[in-house]
PDB file of C-alpha atoms and ligand atoms in Angstrom:
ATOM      1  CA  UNK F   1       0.000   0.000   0.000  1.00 66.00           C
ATOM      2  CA  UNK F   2       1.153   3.464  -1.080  1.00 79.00           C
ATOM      3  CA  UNK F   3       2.109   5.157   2.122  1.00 76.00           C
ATOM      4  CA  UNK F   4       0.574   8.643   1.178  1.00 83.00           C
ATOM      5  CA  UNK F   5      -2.675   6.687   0.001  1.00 86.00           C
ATOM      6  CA  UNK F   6      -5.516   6.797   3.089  1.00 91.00           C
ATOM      7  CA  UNK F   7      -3.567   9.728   5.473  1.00 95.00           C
ATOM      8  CA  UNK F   8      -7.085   9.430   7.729  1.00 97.00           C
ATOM      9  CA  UNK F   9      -9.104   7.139   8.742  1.00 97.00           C
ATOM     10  CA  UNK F  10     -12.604   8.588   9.088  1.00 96.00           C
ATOM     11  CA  UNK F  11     -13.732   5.648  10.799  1.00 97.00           C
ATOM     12  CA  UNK F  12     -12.062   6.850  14.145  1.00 97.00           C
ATOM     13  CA  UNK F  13     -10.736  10.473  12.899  1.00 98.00           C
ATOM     14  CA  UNK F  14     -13.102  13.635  13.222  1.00 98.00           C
ATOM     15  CA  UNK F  15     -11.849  17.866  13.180  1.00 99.00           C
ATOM     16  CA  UNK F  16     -12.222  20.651  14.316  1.00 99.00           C
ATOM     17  CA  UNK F  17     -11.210  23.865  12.535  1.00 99.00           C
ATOM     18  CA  UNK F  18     -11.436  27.316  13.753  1.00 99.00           C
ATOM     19  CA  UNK F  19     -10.700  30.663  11.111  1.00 98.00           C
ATOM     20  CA  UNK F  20     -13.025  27.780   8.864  1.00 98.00           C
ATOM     21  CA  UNK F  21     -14.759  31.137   7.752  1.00 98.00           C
ATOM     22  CA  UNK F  22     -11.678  31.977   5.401  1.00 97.00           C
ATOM     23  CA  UNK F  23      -8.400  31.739   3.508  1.00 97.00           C
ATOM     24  CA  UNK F  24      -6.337  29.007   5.095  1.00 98.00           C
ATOM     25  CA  UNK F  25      -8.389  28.013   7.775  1.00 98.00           C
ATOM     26  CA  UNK F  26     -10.887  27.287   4.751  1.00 98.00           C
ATOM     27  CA  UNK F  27      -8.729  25.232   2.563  1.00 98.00           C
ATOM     28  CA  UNK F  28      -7.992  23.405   5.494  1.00 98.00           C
ATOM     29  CA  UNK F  29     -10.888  22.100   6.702  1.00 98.00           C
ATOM     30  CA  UNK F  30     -12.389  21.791   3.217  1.00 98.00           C
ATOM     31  CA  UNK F  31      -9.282  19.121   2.655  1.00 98.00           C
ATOM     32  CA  UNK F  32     -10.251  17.414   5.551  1.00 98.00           C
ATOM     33  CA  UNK F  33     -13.681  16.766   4.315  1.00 98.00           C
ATOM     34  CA  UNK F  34     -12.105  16.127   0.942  1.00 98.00           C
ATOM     35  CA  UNK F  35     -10.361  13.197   2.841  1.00 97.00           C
ATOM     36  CA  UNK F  36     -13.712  11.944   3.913  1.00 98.00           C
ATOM     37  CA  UNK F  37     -12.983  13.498   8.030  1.00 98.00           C
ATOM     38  CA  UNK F  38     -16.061  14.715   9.684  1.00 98.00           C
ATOM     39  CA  UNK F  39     -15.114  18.277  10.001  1.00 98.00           C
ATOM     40  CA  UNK F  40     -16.630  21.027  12.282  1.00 99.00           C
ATOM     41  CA  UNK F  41     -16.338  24.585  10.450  1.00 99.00           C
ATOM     42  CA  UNK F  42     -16.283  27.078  13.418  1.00 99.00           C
ATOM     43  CA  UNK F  43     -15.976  31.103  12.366  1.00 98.00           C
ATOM     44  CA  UNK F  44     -17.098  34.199  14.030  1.00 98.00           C
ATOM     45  CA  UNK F  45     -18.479  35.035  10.165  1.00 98.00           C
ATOM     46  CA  UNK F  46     -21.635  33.035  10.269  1.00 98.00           C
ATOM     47  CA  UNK F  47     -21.662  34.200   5.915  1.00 98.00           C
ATOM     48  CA  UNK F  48     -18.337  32.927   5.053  1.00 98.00           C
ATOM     49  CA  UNK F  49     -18.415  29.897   7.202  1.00 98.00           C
ATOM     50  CA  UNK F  50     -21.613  29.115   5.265  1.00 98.00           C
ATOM     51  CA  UNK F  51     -20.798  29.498   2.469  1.00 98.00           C
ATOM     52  CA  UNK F  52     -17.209  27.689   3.094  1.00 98.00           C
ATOM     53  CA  UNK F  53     -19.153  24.516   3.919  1.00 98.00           C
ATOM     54  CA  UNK F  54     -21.612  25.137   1.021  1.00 98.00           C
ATOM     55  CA  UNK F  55     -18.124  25.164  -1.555  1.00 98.00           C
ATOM     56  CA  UNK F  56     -16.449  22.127   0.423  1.00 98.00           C
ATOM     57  CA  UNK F  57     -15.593  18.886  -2.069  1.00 97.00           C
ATOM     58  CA  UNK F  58     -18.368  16.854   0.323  1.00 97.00           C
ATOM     59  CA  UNK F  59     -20.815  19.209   2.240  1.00 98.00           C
ATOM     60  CA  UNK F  60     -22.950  16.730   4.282  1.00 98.00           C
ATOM     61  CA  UNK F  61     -19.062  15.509   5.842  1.00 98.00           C
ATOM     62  CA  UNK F  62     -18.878  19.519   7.263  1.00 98.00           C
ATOM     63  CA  UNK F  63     -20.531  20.815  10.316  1.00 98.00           C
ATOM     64  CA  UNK F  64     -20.872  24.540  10.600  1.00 98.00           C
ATOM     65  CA  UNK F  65     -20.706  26.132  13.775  1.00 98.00           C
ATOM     66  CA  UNK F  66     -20.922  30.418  14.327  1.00 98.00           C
ATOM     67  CA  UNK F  67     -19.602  32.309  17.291  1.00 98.00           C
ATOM     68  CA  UNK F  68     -16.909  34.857  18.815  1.00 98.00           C
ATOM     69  CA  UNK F  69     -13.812  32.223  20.221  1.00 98.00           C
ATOM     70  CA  UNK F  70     -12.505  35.685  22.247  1.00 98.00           C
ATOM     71  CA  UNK F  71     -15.640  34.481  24.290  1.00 98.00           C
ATOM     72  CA  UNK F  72     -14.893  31.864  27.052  1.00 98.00           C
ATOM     73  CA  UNK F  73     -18.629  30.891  26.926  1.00 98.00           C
ATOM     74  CA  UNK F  74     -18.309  30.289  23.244  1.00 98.00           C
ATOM     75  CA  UNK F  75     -15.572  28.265  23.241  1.00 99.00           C
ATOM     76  CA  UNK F  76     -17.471  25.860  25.913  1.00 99.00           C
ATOM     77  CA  UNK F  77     -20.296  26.112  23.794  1.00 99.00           C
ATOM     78  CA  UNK F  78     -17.815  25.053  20.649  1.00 99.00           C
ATOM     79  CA  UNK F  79     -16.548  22.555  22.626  1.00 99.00           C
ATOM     80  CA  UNK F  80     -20.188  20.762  23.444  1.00 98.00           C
ATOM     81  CA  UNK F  81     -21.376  21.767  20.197  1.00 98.00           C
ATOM     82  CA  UNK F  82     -18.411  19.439  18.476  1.00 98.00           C
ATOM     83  CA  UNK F  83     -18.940  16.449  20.540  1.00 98.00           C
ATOM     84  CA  UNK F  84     -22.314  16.457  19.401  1.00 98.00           C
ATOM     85  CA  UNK F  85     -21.981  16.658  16.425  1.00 98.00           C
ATOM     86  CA  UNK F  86     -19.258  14.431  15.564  1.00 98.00           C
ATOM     87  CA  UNK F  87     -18.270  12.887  18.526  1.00 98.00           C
ATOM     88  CA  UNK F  88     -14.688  13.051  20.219  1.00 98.00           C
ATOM     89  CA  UNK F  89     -12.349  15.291  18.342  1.00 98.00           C
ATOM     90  CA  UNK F  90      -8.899  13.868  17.299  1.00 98.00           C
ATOM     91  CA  UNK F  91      -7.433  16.490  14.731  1.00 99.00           C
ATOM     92  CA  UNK F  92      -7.778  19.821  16.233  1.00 99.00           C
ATOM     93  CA  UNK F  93      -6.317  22.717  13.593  1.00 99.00           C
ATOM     94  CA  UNK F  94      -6.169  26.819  15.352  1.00 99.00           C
ATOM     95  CA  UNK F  95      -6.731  29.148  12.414  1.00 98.00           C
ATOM     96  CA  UNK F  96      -9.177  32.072  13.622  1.00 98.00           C
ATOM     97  CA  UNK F  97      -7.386  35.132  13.871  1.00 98.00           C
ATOM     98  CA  UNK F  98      -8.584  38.911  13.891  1.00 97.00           C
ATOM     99  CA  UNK F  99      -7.230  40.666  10.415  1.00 95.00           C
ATOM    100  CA  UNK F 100      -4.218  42.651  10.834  1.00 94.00           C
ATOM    101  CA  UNK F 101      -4.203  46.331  10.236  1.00 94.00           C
ATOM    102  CA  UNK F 102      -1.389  48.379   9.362  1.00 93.00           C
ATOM    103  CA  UNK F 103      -2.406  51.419  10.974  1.00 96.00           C
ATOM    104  CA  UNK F 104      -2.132  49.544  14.557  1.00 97.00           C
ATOM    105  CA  UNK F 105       1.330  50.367  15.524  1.00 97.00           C
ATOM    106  CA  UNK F 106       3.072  50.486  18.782  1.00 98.00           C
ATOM    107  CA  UNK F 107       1.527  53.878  19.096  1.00 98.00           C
ATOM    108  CA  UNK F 108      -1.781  53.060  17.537  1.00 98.00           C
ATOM    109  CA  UNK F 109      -2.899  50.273  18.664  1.00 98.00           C
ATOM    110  CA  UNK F 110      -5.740  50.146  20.951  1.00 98.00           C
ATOM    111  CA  UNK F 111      -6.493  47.940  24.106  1.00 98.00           C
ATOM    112  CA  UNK F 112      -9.051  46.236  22.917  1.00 98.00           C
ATOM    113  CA  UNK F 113      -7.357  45.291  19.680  1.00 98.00           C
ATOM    114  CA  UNK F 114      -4.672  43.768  21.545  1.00 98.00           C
ATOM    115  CA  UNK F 115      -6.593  41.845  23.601  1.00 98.00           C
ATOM    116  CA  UNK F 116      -9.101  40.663  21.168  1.00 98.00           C
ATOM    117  CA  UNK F 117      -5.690  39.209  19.069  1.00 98.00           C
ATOM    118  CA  UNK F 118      -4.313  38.069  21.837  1.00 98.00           C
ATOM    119  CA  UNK F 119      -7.756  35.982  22.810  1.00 98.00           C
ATOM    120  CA  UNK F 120      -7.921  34.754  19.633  1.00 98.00           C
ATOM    121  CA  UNK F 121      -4.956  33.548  19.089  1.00 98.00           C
ATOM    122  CA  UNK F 122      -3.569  32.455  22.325  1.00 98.00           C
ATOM    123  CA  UNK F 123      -5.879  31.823  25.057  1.00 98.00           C
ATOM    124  CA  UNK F 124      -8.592  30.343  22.829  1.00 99.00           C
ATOM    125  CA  UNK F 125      -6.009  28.300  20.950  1.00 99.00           C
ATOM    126  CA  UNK F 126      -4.767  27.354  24.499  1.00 99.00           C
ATOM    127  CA  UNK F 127      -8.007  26.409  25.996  1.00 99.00           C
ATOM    128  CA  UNK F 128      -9.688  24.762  23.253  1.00 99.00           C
ATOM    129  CA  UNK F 129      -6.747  22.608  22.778  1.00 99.00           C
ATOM    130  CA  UNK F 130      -6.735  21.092  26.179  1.00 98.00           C
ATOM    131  CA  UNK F 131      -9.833  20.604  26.426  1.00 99.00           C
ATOM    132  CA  UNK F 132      -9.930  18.844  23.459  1.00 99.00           C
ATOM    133  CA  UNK F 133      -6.958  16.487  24.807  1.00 99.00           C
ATOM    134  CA  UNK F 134      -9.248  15.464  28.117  1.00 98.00           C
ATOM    135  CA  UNK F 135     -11.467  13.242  26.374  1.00 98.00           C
ATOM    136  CA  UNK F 136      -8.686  11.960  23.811  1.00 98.00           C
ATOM    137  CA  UNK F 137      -6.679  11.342  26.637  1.00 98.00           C
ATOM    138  CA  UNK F 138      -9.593   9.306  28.904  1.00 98.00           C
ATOM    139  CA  UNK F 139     -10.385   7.513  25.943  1.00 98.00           C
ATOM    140  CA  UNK F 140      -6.795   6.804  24.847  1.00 98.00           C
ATOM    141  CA  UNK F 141      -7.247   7.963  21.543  1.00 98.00           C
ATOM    142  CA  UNK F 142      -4.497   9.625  19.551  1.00 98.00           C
ATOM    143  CA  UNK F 143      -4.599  13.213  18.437  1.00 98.00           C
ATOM    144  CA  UNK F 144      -2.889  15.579  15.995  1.00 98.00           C
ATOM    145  CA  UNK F 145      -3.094  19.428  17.071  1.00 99.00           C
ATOM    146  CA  UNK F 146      -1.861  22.093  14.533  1.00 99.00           C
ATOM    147  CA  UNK F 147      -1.070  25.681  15.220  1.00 99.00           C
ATOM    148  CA  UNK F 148      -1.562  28.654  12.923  1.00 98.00           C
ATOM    149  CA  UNK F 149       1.829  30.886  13.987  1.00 98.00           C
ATOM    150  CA  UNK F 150       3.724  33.187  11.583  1.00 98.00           C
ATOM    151  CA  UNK F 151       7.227  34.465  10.578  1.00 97.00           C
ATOM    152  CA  UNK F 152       6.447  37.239  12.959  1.00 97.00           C
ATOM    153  CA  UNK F 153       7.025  34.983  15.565  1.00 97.00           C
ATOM    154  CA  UNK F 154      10.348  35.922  15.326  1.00 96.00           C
ATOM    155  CA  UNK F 155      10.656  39.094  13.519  1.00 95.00           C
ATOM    156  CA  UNK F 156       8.884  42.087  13.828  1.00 95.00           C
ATOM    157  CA  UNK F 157       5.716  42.773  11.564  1.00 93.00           C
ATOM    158  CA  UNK F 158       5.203  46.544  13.357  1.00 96.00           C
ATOM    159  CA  UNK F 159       2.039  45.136  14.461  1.00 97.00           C
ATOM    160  CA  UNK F 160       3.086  44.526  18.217  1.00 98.00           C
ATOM    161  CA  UNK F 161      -0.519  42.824  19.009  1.00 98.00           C
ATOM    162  CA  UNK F 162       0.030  40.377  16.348  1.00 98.00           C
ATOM    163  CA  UNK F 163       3.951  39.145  16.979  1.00 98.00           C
ATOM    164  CA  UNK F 164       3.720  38.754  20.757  1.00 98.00           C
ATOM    165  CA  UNK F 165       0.672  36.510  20.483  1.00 98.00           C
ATOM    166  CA  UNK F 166       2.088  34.623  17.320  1.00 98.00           C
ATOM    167  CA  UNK F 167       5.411  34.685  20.024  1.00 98.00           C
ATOM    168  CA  UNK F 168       3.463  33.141  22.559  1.00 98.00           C
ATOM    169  CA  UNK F 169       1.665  30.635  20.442  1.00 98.00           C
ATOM    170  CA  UNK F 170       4.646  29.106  19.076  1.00 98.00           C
ATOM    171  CA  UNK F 171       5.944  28.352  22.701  1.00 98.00           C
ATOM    172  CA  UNK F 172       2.303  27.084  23.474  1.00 99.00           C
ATOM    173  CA  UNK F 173       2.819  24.552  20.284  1.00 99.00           C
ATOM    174  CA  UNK F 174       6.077  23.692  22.455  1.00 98.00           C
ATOM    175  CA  UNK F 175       4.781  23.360  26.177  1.00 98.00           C
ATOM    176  CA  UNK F 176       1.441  21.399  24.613  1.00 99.00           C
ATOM    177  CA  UNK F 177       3.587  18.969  22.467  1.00 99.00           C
ATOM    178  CA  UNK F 178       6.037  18.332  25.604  1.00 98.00           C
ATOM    179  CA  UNK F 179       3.375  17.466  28.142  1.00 98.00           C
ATOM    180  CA  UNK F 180       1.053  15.578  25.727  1.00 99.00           C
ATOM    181  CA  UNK F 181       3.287  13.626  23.754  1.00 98.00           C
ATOM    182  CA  UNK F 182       2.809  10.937  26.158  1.00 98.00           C
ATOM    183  CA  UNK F 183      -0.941  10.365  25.663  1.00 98.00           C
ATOM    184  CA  UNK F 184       0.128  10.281  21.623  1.00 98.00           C
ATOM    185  CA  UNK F 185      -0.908  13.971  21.138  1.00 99.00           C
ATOM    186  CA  UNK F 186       0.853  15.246  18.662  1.00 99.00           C
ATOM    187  CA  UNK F 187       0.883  19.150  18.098  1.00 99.00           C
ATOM    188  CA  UNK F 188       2.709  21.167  15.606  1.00 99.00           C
ATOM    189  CA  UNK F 189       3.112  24.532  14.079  1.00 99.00           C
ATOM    190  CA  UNK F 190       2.501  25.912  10.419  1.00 98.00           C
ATOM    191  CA  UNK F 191       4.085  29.116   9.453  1.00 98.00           C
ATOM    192  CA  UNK F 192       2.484  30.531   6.544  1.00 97.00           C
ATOM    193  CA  UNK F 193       4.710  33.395   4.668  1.00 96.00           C
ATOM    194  CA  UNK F 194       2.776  36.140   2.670  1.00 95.00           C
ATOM    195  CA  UNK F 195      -0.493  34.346   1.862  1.00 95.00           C
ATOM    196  CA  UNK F 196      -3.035  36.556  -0.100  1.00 90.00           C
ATOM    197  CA  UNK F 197      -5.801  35.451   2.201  1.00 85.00           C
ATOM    198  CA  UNK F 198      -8.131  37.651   3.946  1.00 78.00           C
ATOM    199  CA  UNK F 199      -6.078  38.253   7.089  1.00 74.00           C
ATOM    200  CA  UNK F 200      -4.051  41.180   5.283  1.00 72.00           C
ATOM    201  CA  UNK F 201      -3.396  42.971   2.086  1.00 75.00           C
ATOM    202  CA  UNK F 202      -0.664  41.765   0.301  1.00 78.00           C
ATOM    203  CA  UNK F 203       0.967  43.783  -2.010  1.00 83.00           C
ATOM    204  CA  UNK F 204       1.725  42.388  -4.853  1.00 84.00           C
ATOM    205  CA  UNK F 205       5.227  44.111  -5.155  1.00 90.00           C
ATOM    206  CA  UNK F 206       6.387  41.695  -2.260  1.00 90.00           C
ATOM    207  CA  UNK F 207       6.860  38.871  -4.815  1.00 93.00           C
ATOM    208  CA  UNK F 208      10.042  40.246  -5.712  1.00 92.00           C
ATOM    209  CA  UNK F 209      11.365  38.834  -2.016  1.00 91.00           C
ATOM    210  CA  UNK F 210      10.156  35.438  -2.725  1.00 96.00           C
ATOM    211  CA  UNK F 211      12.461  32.784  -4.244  1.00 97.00           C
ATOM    212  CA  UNK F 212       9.698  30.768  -5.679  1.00 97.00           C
ATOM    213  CA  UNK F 213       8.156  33.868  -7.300  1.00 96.00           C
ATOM    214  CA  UNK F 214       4.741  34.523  -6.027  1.00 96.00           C
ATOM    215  CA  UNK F 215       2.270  35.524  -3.248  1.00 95.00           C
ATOM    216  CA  UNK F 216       0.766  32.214  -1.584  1.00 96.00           C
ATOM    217  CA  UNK F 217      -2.493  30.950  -1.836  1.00 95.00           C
ATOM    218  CA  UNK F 218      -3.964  29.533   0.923  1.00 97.00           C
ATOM    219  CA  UNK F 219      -4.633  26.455  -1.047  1.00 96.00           C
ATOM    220  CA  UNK F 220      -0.689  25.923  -1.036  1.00 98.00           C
ATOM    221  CA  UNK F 221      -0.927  25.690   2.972  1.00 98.00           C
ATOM    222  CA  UNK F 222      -3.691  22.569   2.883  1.00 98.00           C
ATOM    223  CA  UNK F 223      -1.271  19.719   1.675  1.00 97.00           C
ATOM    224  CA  UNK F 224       1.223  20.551   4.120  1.00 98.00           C
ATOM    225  CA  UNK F 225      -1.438  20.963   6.660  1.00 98.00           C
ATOM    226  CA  UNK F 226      -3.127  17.360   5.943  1.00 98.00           C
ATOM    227  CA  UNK F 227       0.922  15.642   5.768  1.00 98.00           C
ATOM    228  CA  UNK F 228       1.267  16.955   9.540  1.00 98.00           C
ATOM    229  CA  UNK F 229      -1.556  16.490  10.964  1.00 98.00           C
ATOM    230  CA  UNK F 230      -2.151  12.854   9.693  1.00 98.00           C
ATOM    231  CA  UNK F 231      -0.909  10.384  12.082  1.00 97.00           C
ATOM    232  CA  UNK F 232       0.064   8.211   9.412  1.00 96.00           C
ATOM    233  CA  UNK F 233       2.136  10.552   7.506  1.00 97.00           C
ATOM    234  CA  UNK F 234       3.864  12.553  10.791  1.00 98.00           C
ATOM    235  CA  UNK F 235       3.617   9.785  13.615  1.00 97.00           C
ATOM    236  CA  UNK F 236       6.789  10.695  15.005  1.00 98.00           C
ATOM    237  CA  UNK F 237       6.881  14.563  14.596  1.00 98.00           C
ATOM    238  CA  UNK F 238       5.480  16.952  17.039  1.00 99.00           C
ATOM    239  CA  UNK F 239       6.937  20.041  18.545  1.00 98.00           C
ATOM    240  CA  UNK F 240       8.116  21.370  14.711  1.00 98.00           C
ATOM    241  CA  UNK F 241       6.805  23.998  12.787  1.00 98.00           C
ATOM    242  CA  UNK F 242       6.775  24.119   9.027  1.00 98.00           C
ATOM    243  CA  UNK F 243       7.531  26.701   7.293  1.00 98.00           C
ATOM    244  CA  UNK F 244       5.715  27.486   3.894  1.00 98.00           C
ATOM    245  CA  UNK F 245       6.503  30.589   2.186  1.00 98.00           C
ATOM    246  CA  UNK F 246       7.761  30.119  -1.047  1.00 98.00           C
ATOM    247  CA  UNK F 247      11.269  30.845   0.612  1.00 98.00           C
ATOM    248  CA  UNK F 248      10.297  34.789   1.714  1.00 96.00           C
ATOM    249  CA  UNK F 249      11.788  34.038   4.659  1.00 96.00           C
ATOM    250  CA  UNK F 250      15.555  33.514   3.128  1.00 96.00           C
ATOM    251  CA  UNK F 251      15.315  37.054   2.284  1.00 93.00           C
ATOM    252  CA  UNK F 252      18.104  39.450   4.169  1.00 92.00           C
ATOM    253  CA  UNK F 253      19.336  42.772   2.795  1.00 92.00           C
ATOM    254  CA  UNK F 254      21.946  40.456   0.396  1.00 93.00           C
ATOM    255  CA  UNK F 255      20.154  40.045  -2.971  1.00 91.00           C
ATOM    256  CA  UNK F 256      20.642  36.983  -4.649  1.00 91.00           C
ATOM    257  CA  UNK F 257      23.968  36.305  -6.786  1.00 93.00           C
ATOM    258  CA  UNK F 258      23.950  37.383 -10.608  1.00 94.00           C
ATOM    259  CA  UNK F 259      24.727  33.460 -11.869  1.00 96.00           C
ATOM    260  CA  UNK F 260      25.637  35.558 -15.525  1.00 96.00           C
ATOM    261  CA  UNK F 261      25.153  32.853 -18.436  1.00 95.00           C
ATOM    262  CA  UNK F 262      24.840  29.419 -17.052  1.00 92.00           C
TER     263      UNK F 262
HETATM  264  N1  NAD C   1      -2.280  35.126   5.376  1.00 94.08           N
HETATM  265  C1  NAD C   1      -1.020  35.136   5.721  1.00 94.08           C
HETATM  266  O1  NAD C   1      -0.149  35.564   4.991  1.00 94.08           O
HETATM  267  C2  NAD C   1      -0.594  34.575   7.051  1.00 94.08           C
HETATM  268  C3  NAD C   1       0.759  34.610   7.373  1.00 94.08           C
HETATM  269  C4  NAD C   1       1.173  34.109   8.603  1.00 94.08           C
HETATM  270  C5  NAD C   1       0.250  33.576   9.479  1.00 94.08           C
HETATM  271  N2  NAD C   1      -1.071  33.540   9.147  1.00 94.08           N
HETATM  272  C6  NAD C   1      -2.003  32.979  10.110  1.00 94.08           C
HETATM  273  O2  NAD C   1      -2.826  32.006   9.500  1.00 94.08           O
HETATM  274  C7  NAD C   1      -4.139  32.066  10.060  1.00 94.08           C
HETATM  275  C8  NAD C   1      -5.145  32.293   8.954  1.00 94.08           C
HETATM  276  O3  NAD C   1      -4.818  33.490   8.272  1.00 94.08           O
HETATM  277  P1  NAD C   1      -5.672  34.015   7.030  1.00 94.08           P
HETATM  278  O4  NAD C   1      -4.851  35.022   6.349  1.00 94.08           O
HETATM  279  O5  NAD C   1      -6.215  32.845   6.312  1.00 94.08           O
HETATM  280  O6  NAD C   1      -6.807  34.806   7.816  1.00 94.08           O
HETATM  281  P2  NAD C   1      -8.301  35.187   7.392  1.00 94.08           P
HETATM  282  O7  NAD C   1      -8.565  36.527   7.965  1.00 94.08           O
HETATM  283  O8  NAD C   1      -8.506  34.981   5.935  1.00 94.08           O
HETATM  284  O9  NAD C   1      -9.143  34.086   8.193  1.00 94.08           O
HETATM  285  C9  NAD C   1      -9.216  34.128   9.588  1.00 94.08           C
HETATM  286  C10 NAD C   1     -10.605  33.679   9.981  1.00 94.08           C
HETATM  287  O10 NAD C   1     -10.696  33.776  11.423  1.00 94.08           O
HETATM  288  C11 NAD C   1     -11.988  34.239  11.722  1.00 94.08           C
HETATM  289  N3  NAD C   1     -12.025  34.869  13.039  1.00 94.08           N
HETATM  290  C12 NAD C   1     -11.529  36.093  13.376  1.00 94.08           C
HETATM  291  N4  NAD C   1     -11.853  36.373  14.637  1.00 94.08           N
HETATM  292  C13 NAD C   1     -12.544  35.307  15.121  1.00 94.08           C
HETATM  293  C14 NAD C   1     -13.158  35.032  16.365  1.00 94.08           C
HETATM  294  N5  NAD C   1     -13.151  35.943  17.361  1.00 94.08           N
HETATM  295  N6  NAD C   1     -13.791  33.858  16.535  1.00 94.08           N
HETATM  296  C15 NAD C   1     -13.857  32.960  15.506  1.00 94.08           C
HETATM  297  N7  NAD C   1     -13.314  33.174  14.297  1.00 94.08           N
HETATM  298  C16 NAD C   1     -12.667  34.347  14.108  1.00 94.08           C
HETATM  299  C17 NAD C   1     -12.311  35.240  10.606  1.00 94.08           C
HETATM  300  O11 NAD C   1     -13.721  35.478  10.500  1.00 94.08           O
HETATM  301  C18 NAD C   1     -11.717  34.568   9.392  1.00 94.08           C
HETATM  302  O12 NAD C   1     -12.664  33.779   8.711  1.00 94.08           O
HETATM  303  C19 NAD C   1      -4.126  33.180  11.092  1.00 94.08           C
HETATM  304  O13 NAD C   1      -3.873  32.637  12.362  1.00 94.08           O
HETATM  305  C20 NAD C   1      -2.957  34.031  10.638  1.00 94.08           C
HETATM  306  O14 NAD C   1      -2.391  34.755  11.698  1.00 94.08           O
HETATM  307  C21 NAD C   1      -1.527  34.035   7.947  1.00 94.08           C
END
C-alpha cells in the first residue's frame, strides 16, 4: 500500500477547525472533508463559514458552527457543540485570527485590539486545545493538534498585538507537544509566509522577495497541513513547525547572486 494513500481514517478520525470562515483556515478544513474526516467549520463570520461549507468537495461531511472564540462561553459552547456533532475530536487545527491592520502600531494600537488578538490567538487556541486532549486522553485515543503561527514569531511585523501573540503561540505549540506527547498527542506549528488570504493585504510588489516567485495561496498551505496532521504521515513529529513561504523568509538585505550565463 502506497504510504501517502488513506492519510485518515474517518472511521475513528473527526476535526475541528477554527478561522473555517476563510483563507487558510478554509482550505484546510475543506481538505479534511475532501479526505472523507467529519469536520466542524467554526468562524465568528456566520456568511463565510456558510458558504465555506456550502463550496467544500463533500458538504454533508462539514458541520458549521458560528460564534466569537474571544468568548470563554463560546468556546465551551464550541466545545459541546463538536462532541455532538461528531463525537470526540482527534485532529484539532487553530486558524481564527482577527485581520491585521497596518495602521495599529506600537503607538496606535488600541487595548481592545490587543486583547481581542491576543484571545484569539492564544488563550482560545490554548483552551480549546486542552480541552480537546481530556477526552482523547480518557479515551486513549491519539490526536494531531496544529497551530496557525507566523514568521512574525520571530521578527517584527510593526504590528506589536500580532507578533507577541504569534510569540506566545509558538511556545504554546512547544509546552502542549512536551506534556502531551505521552498520551500520543501530537501538536505542531505551520508558518504561513505572505499568503493573499483575507487576514491582510498583500501587495503584490512583495513577490520580488520570494524565491519561488509569487504571493501564496492559501490552497498551497492545505497539503502541508493534511501531511502533519495525519498520524500516518507525521507519527513521530510533534513540537516542529513548518515553514511554507515560497522561501520569503531567506530574504536578508543580500540580494541573490547574478549566476551571468549558465
Ligand atoms: N495570510 C497570511 O499571509 C498569514 C501569514 C502568517 C500567518 N497567518 C495565520 O494564518 C491564520 C489564517 O490566516 P488568514 O490570512 O487565512 O486569515 P483570514 O482573515 O482569511 O481568516 C481568519 C478567519 O478567522 C476568523 N475569526 C476572526 N476572529 C474570530 C473570532 N473571534 N472567533 C472565531 N473566528 C474568528 C475570521 O472570520 C476569518 O474567517 C491566522 O492565524 C494568521 O495569523 C496568515
Amino acid at each position: 500500500m502506497s504510504l501517502l494513500n488513506n492519510p485518515f481514517d474517518p472511521a475513528r478520525e473527526t476535526a475541528l477547525v477554527t478561522g473555517a470562515g476563510n483563507g487558510i483556515g478554509r482550505a484546510i478544513a475543506q481538505a479534511l472533508v475532501g479526505e472523507g474526516v467529519r469536520t466542524v467549520f467554526a468562524d465568528v463570520n456566520g456568511e463565510t463559514v456558510t458558504q465555506a461549507v456550502a463550496s467544500s468537495p463533500r458538504p454533508e461531511l462539514a458541520v458549521t458552527w458560528i460564534g466569537d472564540l474571544a468568548k470563554r462561553d463560546a468556546c465551551d459552547a464550541l466545545l459541546a457543540d463538536a462532541r455532538a456533532a461528531v463525537g470526540t475530536v482527534t485532529h484539532f487545527v487553530h486558524s481564527a485570527s482577527p485581520a491585521r491592520r497596518e495602521a495599529d502600531h506600537a503607538f496606535a494600537v488600541s487595548g481592545d485590539t490587543w486583547q481581542q488578538m491576543h484571545a484569539v490567538n492564544l488563550d482560545a487556541g490554548f483552551y480549546l486545545a486542552r480541552e480537546l486532549a481530556r477526552p482523547l486522553i480518557a479515551a486513549r485515543e491519539p490526536g494531531s493538534f496544529l497551530f496557525l503561527t507566523s514568521l512574525h514569531a520571530g521578527t517584527p511585523r510593526n504590528l506589536p498585538h500580532y507578533s507577541t501573540a504569534k510569540a506566545a503561540m509558538t511556545m504554546l505549540v512547544r509546552e502542549l507537544a512536551k506534556t502531551l506527547g505521552r498520551f500520543g498527542i501530537r501538536v505542531n506549528a505551520l508558518v504561513p509566509g505572505a499568503i493573499a488570504a483575507g487576514g491582510f493585504v498583500a501587495d503584490p510588489a512583495l513577490a520580488r522577495h520570494i524565491p519561488l516567485g509569487r504571493l501564496g495561496h492559501s490552497e498551497d498551505l492545505a497539503p502541508m497541513a493534511l501531511a502533519v496532521l495525519s498520524n500516518r504521515v507525521s507519527a513521530y513529529v510533534t513540537g516542529a513547525a513548518f515553514v511554507v513561504d515560497g522561501g520569503l523568509s531567506l530574504t536578508n538585505w543580500f540580494e541573490p547572486p547574478e549566476l551571468g550565463d549558465l
